[in-house]
Amino acid sequence: MSLFVVGLGTANPEDCVQLRTQPEFRKASRNMMMSYLAIRQALENHDALDESTLGLVLGSSCGELEITRDFLCTLDQSKIARPLLFQNSLHNATTGFLALQLSVTGPSVSVSNRYFTSECSFEAAELLLKSGSARFCLVIAVESRVPMLEPGLKAIHSRKDATHELQFSENAAALLLTCDSTLPHLAEIESVRWSHKVQSTPRTPPHPFHDSDAISHLIGMFQGSAEKGTLLSIKSDGTQSEIIWHRSAR
């Protein structure tokens, strides 16, 4: 793998306040708004991009849990399964919303693979770029918190010998990637590897986390002073991933 990072951006829930007054975001979820803002950051200084050559890969382990909650609550209380709520609860609802707002006419893909969602999103982007389906590709990973559903999520993630109570985070992180090494770039992602085989002692993260936070942590490394690095992510079930990168020559 050789993916070149030409743009990056992140967004948190508090950043979404600026969008809530805009008509097109009136019914948008936090996933949609955070992803949009992270993408706008990643696209800064790239206004001349041809949308038809731009691919979009959105990764989310849990997807639109907020709307899923609304759908299930409505179904329980009124015994009516609202079609629009159900449609908007799907993972690819976020992808479709973003493609529409950004006028992306290139290929759009949704990815969901629990702990390895970010890692699999890189693989999808590589396929789009190296097949010639896109010249540039946006890769976004996003998760949002839904307090009502967190007890169930904690039951799934927690271990009996845990030393820390699980705390969940929420944010969106976006990278603009290309395979064209001749373009100015911030860093090169050399390889992304992961395994579903348990390789380490399972652990409970001592800090807030979400299943798809690898891209967010990778951006944090890019924004540091190191010239190269390896993001080793040990998941709470003992599986792990490794992302190797180096900074572009200055």
mmCIF file of C-alpha atoms in Angstrom:
data_model
loop_
_atom_site.group_PDB
_atom_site.id
_atom_site.type_symbol
_atom_site.label_atom_id
_atom_site.label_comp_id
_atom_site.label_asym_id
_atom_site.label_seq_id
_atom_site.Cartn_x
_atom_site.Cartn_y
_atom_site.Cartn_z
ATOM 1 C CA MET A 1 0.000 0.000 0.000
ATOM 2 C CA SER A 2 1.200 3.505 -0.800
ATOM 3 C CA LEU A 3 -1.378 6.210 -0.107
ATOM 4 C CA PHE A 4 -0.452 9.888 -0.038
ATOM 5 C CA VAL A 5 -2.244 12.221 2.371
ATOM 6 C CA VAL A 6 -3.003 15.592 0.772
ATOM 7 C CA GLY A 7 -5.577 16.850 3.273
ATOM 8 C CA LEU A 8 -6.952 16.104 6.725
ATOM 9 C CA GLY A 9 -9.665 17.284 9.084
ATOM 10 C CA THR A 10 -11.497 16.440 12.297
ATOM 11 C CA ALA A 11 -14.746 17.547 13.923
ATOM 12 C CA ASN A 12 -16.461 17.096 17.281
ATOM 13 C CA PRO A 13 -20.145 17.456 18.297
ATOM 14 C CA GLU A 14 -19.685 21.008 19.589
ATOM 15 C CA ASP A 15 -18.500 22.058 16.114
ATOM 16 C CA CYS A 16 -21.929 21.209 14.686
ATOM 17 C CA VAL A 17 -23.666 24.228 16.238
ATOM 18 C CA GLN A 18 -22.708 26.346 13.230
ATOM 19 C CA LEU A 19 -24.629 24.027 10.877
ATOM 20 C CA ARG A 20 -27.899 23.590 12.781
ATOM 21 C CA THR A 21 -29.375 26.870 11.509
ATOM 22 C CA GLN A 22 -28.799 25.939 7.854
ATOM 23 C CA PRO A 23 -31.902 24.454 6.126
ATOM 24 C CA GLU A 24 -30.016 21.594 4.459
ATOM 25 C CA PHE A 25 -28.805 20.364 7.844
ATOM 26 C CA ARG A 26 -32.137 20.729 9.673
ATOM 27 C CA LYS A 27 -32.689 16.971 9.770
ATOM 28 C CA ALA A 28 -29.029 15.936 9.616
ATOM 29 C CA SER A 29 -27.644 13.635 12.291
ATOM 30 C CA ARG A 30 -24.487 14.329 14.303
ATOM 31 C CA ASN A 31 -22.668 11.750 12.172
ATOM 32 C CA MET A 32 -23.622 13.672 9.041
ATOM 33 C CA MET A 33 -22.675 17.078 10.421
ATOM 34 C CA MET A 34 -19.381 15.995 12.013
ATOM 35 C CA SER A 35 -18.368 14.166 8.833
ATOM 36 C CA TYR A 36 -19.239 17.151 6.655
ATOM 37 C CA LEU A 37 -17.150 19.527 8.774
ATOM 38 C CA ALA A 38 -14.174 17.153 8.869
ATOM 39 C CA ILE A 39 -14.349 16.806 5.088
ATOM 40 C CA ARG A 40 -14.495 20.563 4.562
ATOM 41 C CA GLN A 41 -11.260 20.876 6.535
ATOM 42 C CA ALA A 42 -9.641 18.108 4.493
ATOM 43 C CA LEU A 43 -10.674 19.834 1.250
ATOM 44 C CA GLU A 44 -9.253 23.240 2.180
ATOM 45 C CA ASN A 45 -6.936 24.467 -0.588
ATOM 46 C CA HIS A 46 -8.411 21.840 -2.943
ATOM 47 C CA ASP A 47 -11.349 23.805 -4.347
ATOM 48 C CA ALA A 48 -10.389 22.943 -7.915
ATOM 49 C CA LEU A 49 -10.978 19.202 -7.465
ATOM 50 C CA ASP A 50 -13.213 17.619 -10.092
ATOM 51 C CA GLU A 51 -16.043 15.964 -8.139
ATOM 52 C CA SER A 52 -16.340 13.255 -10.810
ATOM 53 C CA THR A 53 -12.798 12.055 -10.006
ATOM 54 C CA LEU A 54 -13.351 12.154 -6.230
ATOM 55 C CA GLY A 55 -14.215 8.946 -4.377
ATOM 56 C CA LEU A 56 -15.828 8.782 -0.947
ATOM 57 C CA VAL A 57 -15.363 6.027 1.640
ATOM 58 C CA LEU A 58 -17.253 6.421 4.895
ATOM 59 C CA GLY A 59 -16.461 4.049 7.753
ATOM 60 C CA SER A 60 -18.649 3.668 10.829
ATOM 61 C CA SER A 61 -18.849 0.688 13.131
ATOM 62 C CA CYS A 62 -22.186 1.564 14.755
ATOM 63 C CA GLY A 63 -23.585 3.848 12.059
ATOM 64 C CA GLU A 64 -26.628 6.019 12.699
ATOM 65 C CA LEU A 65 -27.418 4.828 16.227
ATOM 66 C CA GLU A 66 -29.177 8.098 17.024
ATOM 67 C CA ILE A 67 -31.771 7.572 14.291
ATOM 68 C CA THR A 68 -31.931 3.840 15.009
ATOM 69 C CA ARG A 69 -32.951 4.734 18.568
ATOM 70 C CA ASP A 70 -35.667 7.065 17.276
ATOM 71 C CA PHE A 71 -36.965 4.369 14.907
ATOM 72 C CA LEU A 72 -37.099 1.721 17.637
ATOM 73 C CA CYS A 73 -38.717 4.071 20.168
ATOM 74 C CA THR A 74 -41.405 5.068 17.647
ATOM 75 C CA LEU A 75 -42.022 1.430 16.780
ATOM 76 C CA ASP A 76 -42.353 0.518 20.452
ATOM 77 C CA GLN A 77 -44.617 3.430 21.385
ATOM 78 C CA SER A 78 -46.874 3.751 18.344
ATOM 79 C CA LYS A 79 -46.408 0.346 16.695
ATOM 80 C CA ILE A 80 -45.578 2.168 13.469
ATOM 81 C CA ALA A 81 -42.370 1.427 11.576
ATOM 82 C CA ARG A 82 -41.670 4.794 9.955
ATOM 83 C CA PRO A 83 -40.038 4.149 6.552
ATOM 84 C CA LEU A 84 -38.077 7.413 6.470
ATOM 85 C CA LEU A 85 -36.588 6.828 9.919
ATOM 86 C CA PHE A 86 -35.633 3.287 8.959
ATOM 87 C CA GLN A 87 -34.018 4.440 5.715
ATOM 88 C CA ASN A 88 -32.060 7.144 7.546
ATOM 89 C CA SER A 89 -30.874 4.644 10.167
ATOM 90 C CA LEU A 90 -28.811 2.726 7.606
ATOM 91 C CA HIS A 91 -25.037 3.170 7.454
ATOM 92 C CA ASN A 92 -25.127 4.340 3.846
ATOM 93 C CA ALA A 93 -27.624 7.111 4.669
ATOM 94 C CA THR A 94 -24.663 9.123 5.980
ATOM 95 C CA THR A 95 -22.637 8.407 2.845
ATOM 96 C CA GLY A 96 -25.491 9.433 0.559
ATOM 97 C CA PHE A 97 -26.085 12.667 2.479
ATOM 98 C CA LEU A 98 -22.412 13.637 2.226
ATOM 99 C CA ALA A 99 -22.176 12.799 -1.473
ATOM 100 C CA LEU A 100 -25.217 14.997 -2.105
ATOM 101 C CA GLN A 101 -23.936 17.939 -0.046
ATOM 102 C CA LEU A 102 -20.473 17.781 -1.611
ATOM 103 C CA SER A 103 -21.752 17.098 -5.164
ATOM 104 C CA VAL A 104 -19.549 13.999 -5.345
ATOM 105 C CA THR A 105 -20.399 12.016 -8.490
ATOM 106 C CA GLY A 106 -17.505 9.577 -8.184
ATOM 107 C CA PRO A 107 -17.863 6.219 -6.413
ATOM 108 C CA SER A 108 -19.162 6.241 -2.816
ATOM 109 C CA VAL A 109 -18.689 3.308 -0.446
ATOM 110 C CA SER A 110 -19.815 2.557 3.113
ATOM 111 C CA VAL A 111 -17.622 0.351 5.325
ATOM 112 C CA SER A 112 -18.409 -1.232 8.700
ATOM 113 C CA ASN A 113 -16.165 -3.806 10.379
ATOM 114 C CA ARG A 114 -16.351 -3.077 14.113
ATOM 115 C CA TYR A 115 -12.824 -2.416 15.504
ATOM 116 C CA PHE A 116 -11.241 -2.511 12.039
ATOM 117 C CA THR A 117 -13.594 -0.075 10.323
ATOM 118 C CA SER A 118 -10.908 2.591 9.793
ATOM 119 C CA GLU A 119 -8.398 0.027 8.599
ATOM 120 C CA CYS A 120 -10.853 -1.503 6.109
ATOM 121 C CA SER A 121 -11.746 1.972 4.875
ATOM 122 C CA PHE A 122 -8.120 2.438 3.766
ATOM 123 C CA GLU A 123 -8.341 -0.825 1.843
ATOM 124 C CA ALA A 124 -11.523 0.341 0.084
ATOM 125 C CA ALA A 125 -9.881 3.668 -0.785
ATOM 126 C CA GLU A 126 -6.844 1.893 -2.200
ATOM 127 C CA LEU A 127 -9.082 -0.226 -4.441
ATOM 128 C CA LEU A 128 -10.865 2.863 -5.781
ATOM 129 C CA LEU A 129 -7.630 4.754 -6.400
ATOM 130 C CA LYS A 130 -5.550 1.958 -7.931
ATOM 131 C CA SER A 131 -8.379 0.748 -10.145
ATOM 132 C CA GLY A 132 -8.628 4.227 -11.662
ATOM 133 C CA SER A 133 -12.179 4.731 -10.373
ATOM 134 C CA ALA A 134 -11.032 7.889 -8.589
ATOM 135 C CA ARG A 135 -7.996 10.157 -8.635
ATOM 136 C CA PHE A 136 -8.609 11.369 -5.083
ATOM 137 C CA CYS A 137 -10.483 9.647 -2.299
ATOM 138 C CA LEU A 138 -11.961 10.989 0.923
ATOM 139 C CA VAL A 139 -11.797 8.514 3.790
ATOM 140 C CA ILE A 140 -13.950 9.368 6.803
ATOM 141 C CA ALA A 141 -14.458 7.509 10.073
ATOM 142 C CA VAL A 142 -17.279 8.676 12.346
ATOM 143 C CA GLU A 143 -19.097 7.551 15.475
ATOM 144 C CA SER A 144 -21.557 9.382 17.723
ATOM 145 C CA ARG A 145 -22.671 8.664 21.273
ATOM 146 C CA VAL A 146 -26.242 7.717 22.196
ATOM 147 C CA PRO A 147 -26.420 7.575 26.013
ATOM 148 C CA MET A 148 -29.617 5.481 26.002
ATOM 149 C CA LEU A 149 -27.813 2.686 24.154
ATOM 150 C CA GLU A 150 -24.465 2.873 25.960
ATOM 151 C CA PRO A 151 -25.314 0.259 28.645
ATOM 152 C CA GLY A 152 -25.739 -2.286 25.877
ATOM 153 C CA LEU A 153 -22.518 -1.218 24.174
ATOM 154 C CA LYS A 154 -20.629 -1.448 27.469
ATOM 155 C CA ALA A 155 -21.974 -4.962 27.980
ATOM 156 C CA ILE A 156 -20.595 -5.930 24.557
ATOM 157 C CA HIS A 157 -17.171 -4.333 25.064
ATOM 158 C CA SER A 158 -16.520 -4.837 28.785
ATOM 159 C CA ARG A 159 -14.498 -7.643 30.329
ATOM 160 C CA LYS A 160 -14.941 -9.194 33.759
ATOM 161 C CA ASP A 161 -11.357 -8.385 34.800
ATOM 162 C CA ALA A 162 -11.506 -4.786 33.544
ATOM 163 C CA THR A 163 -9.672 -2.208 35.638
ATOM 164 C CA HIS A 164 -11.337 0.804 33.999
ATOM 165 C CA GLU A 165 -14.953 1.669 33.313
ATOM 166 C CA LEU A 166 -15.471 2.073 29.588
ATOM 167 C CA GLN A 167 -15.953 5.614 28.327
ATOM 168 C CA PHE A 168 -17.013 6.254 24.750
ATOM 169 C CA SER A 169 -15.925 9.137 22.536
ATOM 170 C CA GLU A 170 -17.474 10.616 19.395
ATOM 171 C CA ASN A 171 -15.939 12.485 16.498
ATOM 172 C CA ALA A 172 -15.276 12.431 12.776
ATOM 173 C CA ALA A 173 -11.873 12.241 11.118
ATOM 174 C CA ALA A 174 -11.241 12.649 7.390
ATOM 175 C CA LEU A 175 -8.251 12.183 5.083
ATOM 176 C CA LEU A 176 -7.965 13.190 1.439
ATOM 177 C CA LEU A 177 -5.830 10.538 -0.272
ATOM 178 C CA THR A 178 -4.267 9.964 -3.669
ATOM 179 C CA CYS A 179 -1.884 7.473 -5.268
ATOM 180 C CA ASP A 180 -0.182 10.226 -7.286
ATOM 181 C CA SER A 181 3.213 10.707 -5.618
ATOM 182 C CA THR A 182 4.002 13.751 -7.778
ATOM 183 C CA LEU A 183 1.413 15.867 -5.952
ATOM 184 C CA PRO A 184 2.383 17.811 -2.803
ATOM 185 C CA HIS A 185 1.450 15.686 0.192
ATOM 186 C CA LEU A 186 1.652 15.746 3.975
ATOM 187 C CA ALA A 187 2.528 12.121 4.594
ATOM 188 C CA GLU A 188 2.593 8.687 3.029
ATOM 189 C CA ILE A 189 0.772 5.698 4.489
ATOM 190 C CA GLU A 190 3.056 2.764 3.744
ATOM 191 C CA SER A 191 0.973 -0.118 5.051
ATOM 192 C CA VAL A 192 -2.197 -0.958 6.953
ATOM 193 C CA ARG A 193 -2.350 -4.407 8.522
ATOM 194 C CA TRP A 194 -4.811 -6.032 10.875
ATOM 195 C CA SER A 195 -5.753 -9.467 12.108
ATOM 196 C CA HIS A 196 -8.897 -10.911 13.669
ATOM 197 C CA LYS A 197 -6.684 -13.392 15.505
ATOM 198 C CA VAL A 198 -6.196 -12.549 19.184
ATOM 199 C CA GLN A 199 -2.543 -11.530 19.458
ATOM 200 C CA SER A 200 -2.400 -9.549 22.698
ATOM 201 C CA THR A 201 -3.880 -9.575 26.153
ATOM 202 C CA PRO A 202 -7.362 -8.038 25.852
ATOM 203 C CA ARG A 203 -7.522 -4.685 27.551
ATOM 204 C CA THR A 204 -10.026 -2.061 28.543
ATOM 205 C CA PRO A 205 -8.984 1.328 27.143
ATOM 206 C CA PRO A 206 -8.252 3.742 30.026
ATOM 207 C CA HIS A 207 -9.387 6.688 27.884
ATOM 208 C CA PRO A 208 -12.553 7.436 25.871
ATOM 209 C CA PHE A 209 -12.603 5.532 22.591
ATOM 210 C CA HIS A 210 -14.812 4.384 19.753
ATOM 211 C CA ASP A 211 -14.489 1.446 17.393
ATOM 212 C CA SER A 212 -13.415 3.537 14.404
ATOM 213 C CA ASP A 213 -10.922 5.921 16.026
ATOM 214 C CA ALA A 214 -7.755 4.758 14.211
ATOM 215 C CA ILE A 215 -7.970 7.555 11.614
ATOM 216 C CA SER A 216 -8.405 10.144 14.362
ATOM 217 C CA HIS A 217 -5.294 8.858 16.186
ATOM 218 C CA LEU A 218 -3.369 8.778 12.907
ATOM 219 C CA ILE A 219 -4.193 12.438 12.256
ATOM 220 C CA GLY A 220 -2.911 13.221 15.740
ATOM 221 C CA MET A 221 0.417 11.617 14.802
ATOM 222 C CA PHE A 222 0.566 13.589 11.530
ATOM 223 C CA GLN A 223 0.074 16.810 13.472
ATOM 224 C CA GLY A 224 2.986 16.016 15.789
ATOM 225 C CA SER A 225 6.682 16.526 15.133
ATOM 226 C CA ALA A 226 7.705 12.931 14.311
ATOM 227 C CA GLU A 227 8.977 12.286 10.795
ATOM 228 C CA LYS A 228 7.613 8.738 10.755
ATOM 229 C CA GLY A 229 5.743 6.383 13.003
ATOM 230 C CA THR A 230 3.674 3.278 13.557
ATOM 231 C CA LEU A 231 0.166 3.430 14.958
ATOM 232 C CA LEU A 232 -0.263 0.175 16.874
ATOM 233 C CA SER A 233 -3.855 -0.165 17.983
ATOM 234 C CA ILE A 234 -4.626 -2.994 20.418
ATOM 235 C CA LYS A 235 -8.364 -3.543 20.559
ATOM 236 C CA SER A 236 -10.336 -4.477 23.655
ATOM 237 C CA ASP A 237 -10.779 -8.055 22.412
ATOM 238 C CA GLY A 238 -7.038 -8.624 21.991
ATOM 239 C CA THR A 239 -6.911 -8.188 18.211
ATOM 240 C CA GLN A 240 -4.750 -5.427 16.808
ATOM 241 C CA SER A 241 -3.850 -3.316 13.802
ATOM 242 C CA GLU A 242 -0.690 -1.570 12.600
ATOM 243 C CA ILE A 243 -0.466 1.482 10.369
ATOM 244 C CA ILE A 244 3.014 2.529 9.206
ATOM 245 C CA TRP A 245 3.584 6.015 7.815
ATOM 246 C CA HIS A 246 6.260 8.611 7.150
ATOM 247 C CA ARG A 247 6.189 12.325 6.524
ATOM 248 C CA SER A 248 6.822 13.739 3.060
ATOM 249 C CA ALA A 249 10.203 15.248 2.304
ATOM 250 C CA ARG A 250 10.285 18.956 3.003
#
